[in-house]
Short mmCIF file of C-alpha atoms and ligand atoms in Angstrom, two decimals:
data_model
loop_
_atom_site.label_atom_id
_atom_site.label_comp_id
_atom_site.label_asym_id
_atom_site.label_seq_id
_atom_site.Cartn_x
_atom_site.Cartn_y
_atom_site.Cartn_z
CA UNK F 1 0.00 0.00 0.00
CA UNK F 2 1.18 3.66 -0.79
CA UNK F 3 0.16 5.68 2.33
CA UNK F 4 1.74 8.96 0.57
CA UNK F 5 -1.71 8.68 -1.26
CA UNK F 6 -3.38 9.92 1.66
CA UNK F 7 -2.46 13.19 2.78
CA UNK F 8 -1.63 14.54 6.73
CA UNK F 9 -3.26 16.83 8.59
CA UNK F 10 -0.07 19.04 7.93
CA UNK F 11 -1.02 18.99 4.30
CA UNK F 12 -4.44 20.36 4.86
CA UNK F 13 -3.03 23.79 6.22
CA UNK F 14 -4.05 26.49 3.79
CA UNK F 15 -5.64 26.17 0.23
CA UNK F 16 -8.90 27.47 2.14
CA UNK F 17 -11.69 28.50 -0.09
CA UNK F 18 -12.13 31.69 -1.27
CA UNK F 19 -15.96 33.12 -1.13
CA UNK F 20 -17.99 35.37 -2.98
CA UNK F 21 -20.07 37.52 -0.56
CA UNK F 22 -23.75 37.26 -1.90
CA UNK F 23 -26.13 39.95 -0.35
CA UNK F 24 -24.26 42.01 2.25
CA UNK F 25 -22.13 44.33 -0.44
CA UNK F 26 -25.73 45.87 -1.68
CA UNK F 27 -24.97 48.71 -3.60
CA UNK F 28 -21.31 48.54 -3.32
CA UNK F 29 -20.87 45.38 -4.57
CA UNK F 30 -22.49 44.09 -8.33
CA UNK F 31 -24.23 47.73 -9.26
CA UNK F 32 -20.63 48.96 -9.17
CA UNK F 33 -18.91 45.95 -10.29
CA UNK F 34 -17.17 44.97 -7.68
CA UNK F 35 -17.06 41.40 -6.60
CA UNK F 36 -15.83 40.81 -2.83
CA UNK F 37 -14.18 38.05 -2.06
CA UNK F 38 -13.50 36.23 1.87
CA UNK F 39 -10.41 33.98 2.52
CA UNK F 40 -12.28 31.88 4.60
CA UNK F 41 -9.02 30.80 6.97
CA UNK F 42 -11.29 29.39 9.55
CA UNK F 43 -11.20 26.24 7.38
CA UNK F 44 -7.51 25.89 8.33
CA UNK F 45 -7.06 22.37 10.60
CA UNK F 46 -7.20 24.41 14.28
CA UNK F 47 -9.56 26.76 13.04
CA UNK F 48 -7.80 30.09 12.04
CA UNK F 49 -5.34 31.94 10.00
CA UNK F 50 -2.39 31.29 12.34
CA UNK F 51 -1.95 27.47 11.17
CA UNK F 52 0.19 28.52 8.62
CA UNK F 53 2.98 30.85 11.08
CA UNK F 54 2.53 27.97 13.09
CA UNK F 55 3.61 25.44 10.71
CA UNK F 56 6.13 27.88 8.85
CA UNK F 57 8.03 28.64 12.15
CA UNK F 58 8.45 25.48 13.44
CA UNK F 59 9.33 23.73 9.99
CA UNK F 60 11.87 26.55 8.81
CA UNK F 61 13.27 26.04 12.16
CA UNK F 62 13.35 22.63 11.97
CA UNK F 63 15.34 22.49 8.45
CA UNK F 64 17.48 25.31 9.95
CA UNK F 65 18.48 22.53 12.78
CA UNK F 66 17.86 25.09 15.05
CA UNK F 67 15.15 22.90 16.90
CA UNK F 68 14.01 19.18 16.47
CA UNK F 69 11.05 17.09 17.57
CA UNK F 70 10.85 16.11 21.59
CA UNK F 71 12.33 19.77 21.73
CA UNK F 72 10.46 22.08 24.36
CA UNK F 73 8.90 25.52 22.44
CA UNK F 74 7.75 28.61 24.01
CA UNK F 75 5.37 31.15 23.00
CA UNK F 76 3.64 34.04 24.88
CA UNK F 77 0.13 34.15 23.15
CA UNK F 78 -3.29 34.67 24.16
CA UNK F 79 -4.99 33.87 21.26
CA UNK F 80 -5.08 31.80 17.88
CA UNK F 81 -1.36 31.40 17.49
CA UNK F 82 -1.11 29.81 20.63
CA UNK F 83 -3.94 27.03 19.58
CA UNK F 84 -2.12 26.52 16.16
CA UNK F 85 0.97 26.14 17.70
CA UNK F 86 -0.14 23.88 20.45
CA UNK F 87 -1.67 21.47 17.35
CA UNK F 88 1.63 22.13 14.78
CA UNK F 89 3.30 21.32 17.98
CA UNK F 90 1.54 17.61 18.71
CA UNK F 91 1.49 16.78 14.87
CA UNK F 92 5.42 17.23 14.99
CA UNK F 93 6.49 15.64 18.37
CA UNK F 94 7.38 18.43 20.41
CA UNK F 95 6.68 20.03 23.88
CA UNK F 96 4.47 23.41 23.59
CA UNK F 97 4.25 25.60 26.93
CA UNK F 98 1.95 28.52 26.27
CA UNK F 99 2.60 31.35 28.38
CA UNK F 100 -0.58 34.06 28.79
CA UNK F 101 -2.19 36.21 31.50
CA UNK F 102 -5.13 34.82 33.61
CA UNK F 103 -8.07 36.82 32.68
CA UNK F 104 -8.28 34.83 29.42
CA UNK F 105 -11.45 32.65 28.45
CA UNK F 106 -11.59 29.28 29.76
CA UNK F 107 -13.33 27.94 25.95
CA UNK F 108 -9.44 29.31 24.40
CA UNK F 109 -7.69 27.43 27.54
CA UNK F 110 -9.47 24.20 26.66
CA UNK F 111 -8.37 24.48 23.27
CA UNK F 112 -4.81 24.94 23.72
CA UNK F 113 -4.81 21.80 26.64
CA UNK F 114 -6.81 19.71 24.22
CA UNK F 115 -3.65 19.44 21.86
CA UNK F 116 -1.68 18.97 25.10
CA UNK F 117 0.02 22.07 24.86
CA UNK F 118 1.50 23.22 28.65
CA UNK F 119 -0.08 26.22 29.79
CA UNK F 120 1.35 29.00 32.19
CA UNK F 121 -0.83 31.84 33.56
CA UNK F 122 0.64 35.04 34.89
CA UNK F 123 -1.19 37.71 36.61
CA UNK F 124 -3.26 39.85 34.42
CA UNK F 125 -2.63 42.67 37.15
CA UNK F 126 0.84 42.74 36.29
CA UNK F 127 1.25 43.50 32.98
CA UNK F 128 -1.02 41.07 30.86
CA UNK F 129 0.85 39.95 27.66
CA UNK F 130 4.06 42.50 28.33
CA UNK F 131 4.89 40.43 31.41
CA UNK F 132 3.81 37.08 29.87
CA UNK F 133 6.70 37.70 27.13
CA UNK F 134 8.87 38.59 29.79
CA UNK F 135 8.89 35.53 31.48
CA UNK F 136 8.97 33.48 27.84
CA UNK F 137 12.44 35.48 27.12
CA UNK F 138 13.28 34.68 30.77
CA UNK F 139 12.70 30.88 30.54
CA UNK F 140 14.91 30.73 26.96
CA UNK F 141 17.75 32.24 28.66
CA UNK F 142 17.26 29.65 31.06
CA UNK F 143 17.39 27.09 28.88
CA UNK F 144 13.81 26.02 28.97
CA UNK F 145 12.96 25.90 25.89
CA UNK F 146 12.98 27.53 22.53
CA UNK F 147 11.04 30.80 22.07
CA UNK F 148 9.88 31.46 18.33
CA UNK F 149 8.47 35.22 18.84
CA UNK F 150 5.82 35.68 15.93
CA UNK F 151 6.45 39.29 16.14
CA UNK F 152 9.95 39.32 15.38
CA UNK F 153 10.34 36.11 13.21
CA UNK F 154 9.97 36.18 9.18
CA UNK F 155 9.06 32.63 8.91
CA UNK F 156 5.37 34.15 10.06
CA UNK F 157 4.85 36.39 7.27
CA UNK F 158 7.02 33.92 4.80
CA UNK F 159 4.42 31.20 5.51
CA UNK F 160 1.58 34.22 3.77
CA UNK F 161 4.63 34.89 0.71
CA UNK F 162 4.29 31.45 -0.11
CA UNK F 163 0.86 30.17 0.16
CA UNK F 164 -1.91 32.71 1.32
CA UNK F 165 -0.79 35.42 -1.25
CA UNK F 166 -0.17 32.75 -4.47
CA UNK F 167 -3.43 30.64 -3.36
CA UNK F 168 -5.41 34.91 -3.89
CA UNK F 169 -3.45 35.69 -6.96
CA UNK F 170 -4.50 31.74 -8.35
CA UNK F 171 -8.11 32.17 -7.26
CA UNK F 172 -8.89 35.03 -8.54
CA UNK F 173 -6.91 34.44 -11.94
CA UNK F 174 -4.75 37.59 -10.75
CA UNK F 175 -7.91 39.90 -11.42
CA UNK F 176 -7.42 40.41 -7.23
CA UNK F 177 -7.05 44.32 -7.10
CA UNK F 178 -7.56 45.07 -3.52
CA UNK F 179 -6.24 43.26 -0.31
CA UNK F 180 -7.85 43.71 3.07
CA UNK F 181 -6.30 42.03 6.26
CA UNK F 182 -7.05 42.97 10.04
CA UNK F 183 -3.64 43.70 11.56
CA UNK F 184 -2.18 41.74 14.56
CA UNK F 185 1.67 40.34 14.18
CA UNK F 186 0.92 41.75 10.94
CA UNK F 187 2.57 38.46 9.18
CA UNK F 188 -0.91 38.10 7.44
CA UNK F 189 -1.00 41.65 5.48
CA UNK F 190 3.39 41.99 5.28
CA UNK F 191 3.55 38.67 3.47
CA UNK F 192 0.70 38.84 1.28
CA UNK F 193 1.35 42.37 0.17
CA UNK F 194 4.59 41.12 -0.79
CA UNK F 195 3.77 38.71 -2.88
CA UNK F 196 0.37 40.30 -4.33
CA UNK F 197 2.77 43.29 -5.49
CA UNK F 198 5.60 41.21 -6.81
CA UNK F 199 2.54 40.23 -8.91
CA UNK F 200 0.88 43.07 -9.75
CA UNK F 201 2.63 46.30 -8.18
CA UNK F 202 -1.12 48.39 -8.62
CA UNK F 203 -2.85 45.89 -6.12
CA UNK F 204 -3.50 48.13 -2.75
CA UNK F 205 -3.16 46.56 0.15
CA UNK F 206 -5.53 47.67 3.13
CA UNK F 207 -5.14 47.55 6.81
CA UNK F 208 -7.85 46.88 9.42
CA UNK F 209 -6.90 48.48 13.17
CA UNK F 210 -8.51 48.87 15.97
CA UNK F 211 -10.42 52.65 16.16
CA UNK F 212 -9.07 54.01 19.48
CA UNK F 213 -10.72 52.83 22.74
CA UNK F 214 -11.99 49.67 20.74
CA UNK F 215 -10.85 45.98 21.45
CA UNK F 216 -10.78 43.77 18.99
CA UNK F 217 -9.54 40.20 19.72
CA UNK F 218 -6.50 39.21 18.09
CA UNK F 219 -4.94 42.97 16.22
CA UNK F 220 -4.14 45.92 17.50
CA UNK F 221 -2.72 49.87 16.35
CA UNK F 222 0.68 49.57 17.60
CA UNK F 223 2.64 52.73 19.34
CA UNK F 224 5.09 53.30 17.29
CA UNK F 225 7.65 51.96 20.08
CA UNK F 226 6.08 48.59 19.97
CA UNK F 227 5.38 48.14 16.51
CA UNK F 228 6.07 44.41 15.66
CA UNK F 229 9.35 43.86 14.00
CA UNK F 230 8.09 42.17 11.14
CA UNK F 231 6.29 45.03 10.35
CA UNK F 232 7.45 47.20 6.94
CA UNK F 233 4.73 50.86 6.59
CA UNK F 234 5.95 50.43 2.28
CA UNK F 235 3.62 47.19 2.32
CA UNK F 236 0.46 48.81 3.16
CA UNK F 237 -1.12 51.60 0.73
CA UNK F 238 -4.02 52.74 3.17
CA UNK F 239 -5.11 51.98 6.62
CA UNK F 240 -8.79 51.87 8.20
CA UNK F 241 -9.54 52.51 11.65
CA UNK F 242 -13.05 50.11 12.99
CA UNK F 243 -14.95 50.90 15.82
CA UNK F 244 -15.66 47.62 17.85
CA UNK F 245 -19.24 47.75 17.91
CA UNK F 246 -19.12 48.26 13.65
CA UNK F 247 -17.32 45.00 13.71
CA UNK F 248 -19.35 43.19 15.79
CA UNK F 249 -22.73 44.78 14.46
CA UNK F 250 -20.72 43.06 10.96
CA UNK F 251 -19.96 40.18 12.48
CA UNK F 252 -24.00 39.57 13.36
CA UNK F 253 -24.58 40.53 9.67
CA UNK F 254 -22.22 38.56 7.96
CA UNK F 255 -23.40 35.25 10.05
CA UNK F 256 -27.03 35.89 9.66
CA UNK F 257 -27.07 37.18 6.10
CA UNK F 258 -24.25 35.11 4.48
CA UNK F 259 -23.89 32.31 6.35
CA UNK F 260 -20.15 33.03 7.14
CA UNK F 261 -19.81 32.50 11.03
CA UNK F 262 -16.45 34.30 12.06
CA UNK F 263 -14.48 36.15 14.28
CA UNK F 264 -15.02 39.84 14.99
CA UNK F 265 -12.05 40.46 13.31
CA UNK F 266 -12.75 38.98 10.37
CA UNK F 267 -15.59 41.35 10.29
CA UNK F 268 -13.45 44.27 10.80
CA UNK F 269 -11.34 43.75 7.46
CA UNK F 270 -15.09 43.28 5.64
CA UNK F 271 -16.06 46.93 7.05
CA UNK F 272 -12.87 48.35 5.37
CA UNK F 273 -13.41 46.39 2.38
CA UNK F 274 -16.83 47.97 1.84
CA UNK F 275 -15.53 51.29 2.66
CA UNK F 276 -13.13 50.73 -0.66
CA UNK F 277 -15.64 49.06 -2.77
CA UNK F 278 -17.85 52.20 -2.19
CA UNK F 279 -15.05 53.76 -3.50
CA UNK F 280 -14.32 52.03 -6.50
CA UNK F 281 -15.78 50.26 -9.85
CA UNK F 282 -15.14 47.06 -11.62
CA UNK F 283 -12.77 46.11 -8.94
CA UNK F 284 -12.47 42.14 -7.54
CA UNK F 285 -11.19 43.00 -3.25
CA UNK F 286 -10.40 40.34 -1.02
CA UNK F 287 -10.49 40.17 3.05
CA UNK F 288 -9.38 37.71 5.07
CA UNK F 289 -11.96 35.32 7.41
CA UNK F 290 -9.49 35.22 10.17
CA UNK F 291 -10.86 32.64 11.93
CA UNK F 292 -14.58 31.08 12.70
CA UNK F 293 -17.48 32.86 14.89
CA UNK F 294 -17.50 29.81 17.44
CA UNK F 295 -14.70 31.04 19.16
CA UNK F 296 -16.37 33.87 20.10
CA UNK F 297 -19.48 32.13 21.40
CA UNK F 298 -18.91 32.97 24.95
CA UNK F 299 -18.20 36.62 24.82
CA UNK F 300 -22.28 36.94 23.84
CA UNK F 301 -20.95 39.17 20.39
CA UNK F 302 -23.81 36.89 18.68
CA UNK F 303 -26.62 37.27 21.27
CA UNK F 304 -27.48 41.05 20.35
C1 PLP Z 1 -8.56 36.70 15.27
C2 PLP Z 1 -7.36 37.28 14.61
N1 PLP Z 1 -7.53 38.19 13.65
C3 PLP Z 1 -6.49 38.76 13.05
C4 PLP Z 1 -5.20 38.45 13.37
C5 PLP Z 1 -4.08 39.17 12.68
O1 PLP Z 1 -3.20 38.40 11.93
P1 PLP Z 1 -1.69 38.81 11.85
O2 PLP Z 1 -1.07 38.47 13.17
O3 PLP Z 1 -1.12 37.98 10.74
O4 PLP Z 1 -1.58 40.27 11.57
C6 PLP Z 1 -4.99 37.51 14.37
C7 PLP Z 1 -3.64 37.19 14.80
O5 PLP Z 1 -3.38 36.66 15.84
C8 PLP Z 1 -6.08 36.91 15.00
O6 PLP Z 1 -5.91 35.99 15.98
#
């Protein structure tokens, strides 16, 4: 028997489906001629667009020899990079401790545990993910364990160069003229744009943020000081600011009149992308589906 027939689950990161929105664009979308388009990255294996970081850091690493399986990783992460990780980490034989602060949802602790991922909690009081990184550095220089920092490593926005960009540009038969990501590590939007643009230098490439005072799970606008080292301003033409309760109001909307259950992120990037596509004509703009709604279950986002 040939098992290579039968793929792994490591095989089945990315190539996620790429969506037309139906009934939501109104009179942005067909009476203009614009066709938008979601990356629907909630299909990913663990559920969100950070399978393929996960996957890129630990295999560059791996054929690097700077780590091999039964080795111990570290990440500080309170969010979907810590559940990819934990799964990358248990399909490839190694040891995950996830460090994060304590006030985090018990449904994203499960998840992580559930892969058998290691979990550390430090006081939200002192610092919430500033301290949790902290003590990740700390227990590297202790010899611990290996720290892969998605906000400093190019293996995270690689993993978009080669797949999530060429899978958009192959999709859409390069007709893709607008990009829309929500911004967190910012691997997602740095590694598409460059790719996208290699392609086609007049694609624009659009960043969803976080308007002042709003949280939105999983990005954030950066202070300058603490922008993620990744992170290059030439790869982004224009940048959108969403208030939390647009996104969620679009997240409602997006379940309920598309049938696309996903994160309130997710939701963000589609607010900017209808902000451009009432902008333009005749244009084909993509936005990235982060991750799925049932994540979010427990904050009550749905219930309104
Ligand atoms: C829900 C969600 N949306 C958006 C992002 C942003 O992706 P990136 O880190 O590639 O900028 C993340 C990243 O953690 C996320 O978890």
């Amino acid at each position: 028997m040939n098992q290579d027939q039968y793929l792994t689950l490591e095989q089945l990161v990315g190539n996620t489906p790429l969506v037309r929105l139906q009934r939501l664009p109104g009179e942005v979308g067909t009476p203009r001629g614009n066709v938008i388009l979601g990356k629907m990255e909630g299909n990913n294996p663990a559920g969100s667009v950070k399978d393929r970081p996960a996957l890129s850091m630990i295999l560059e690493a791996e054929k690097r020899g700077d780590i091999k399986p039964g080795d111990t990783l570290i990440e500080a992460t309170s969010g979907n990079t810590g559940i990819a990780l934990a799964m990358v980490a248990a399909m490839r034989g190694y040891k995950m401790i996830l460090i994060m602060p304590d006030n985090l949802s018990l449904e994203r602790r499960a998840s992580m545990t559930a892969y058998g991922a290691e979990l550390i909690l430090t006081p939200a009081d002192q610092g919430g993910m500033e301290y949790a990184r902290d003590l990740a550095t700390k227990m590297q220089s202790e010899g611990k364990g290996i720290v892969l920092d998605q906000f400093a490593n190019p293996d995270n926005p690689l993993a978009h160069f080669k797949t999530t960009g060429p899978e958009i540009w192959s999709q859409t038969a390069g007709r893709v003229t607008h990009f829309v990501s929500a911004m967190g590590t910012t691997g997602t939007i740095m590694g598409t744009s460059k790719f996208l643009k290699f392609m086609n230098p007049n694609v624009q490439i659009v960043g969803a943020q976080p308007a002042e005072g709003s949280q939105i799970p999983g990005i954030r606008k950066w202070p300058q000081a603490y922008l993620p080292k990744i992170y290059d301003a030439t790869r982004v033409d224009r940048f959108e600011l969403i208030e939390q309760s647009d996104a969620e109001t679009m997240a409602r909307r997006l379940a309920a009149e598309e049938g696309i259950c996903a994160g309130v992120s997710a939701a963000g990037a589609l607010v900017a992308a209808l902000r451009v596509a009432a902008e333009v004509r005749d244009s084909t703009i993509v936005f990235i589906v982060c991750d799925r709604g049932d994540r979010y279950l427990s904050t009550g986002i749905f219930n309104q």
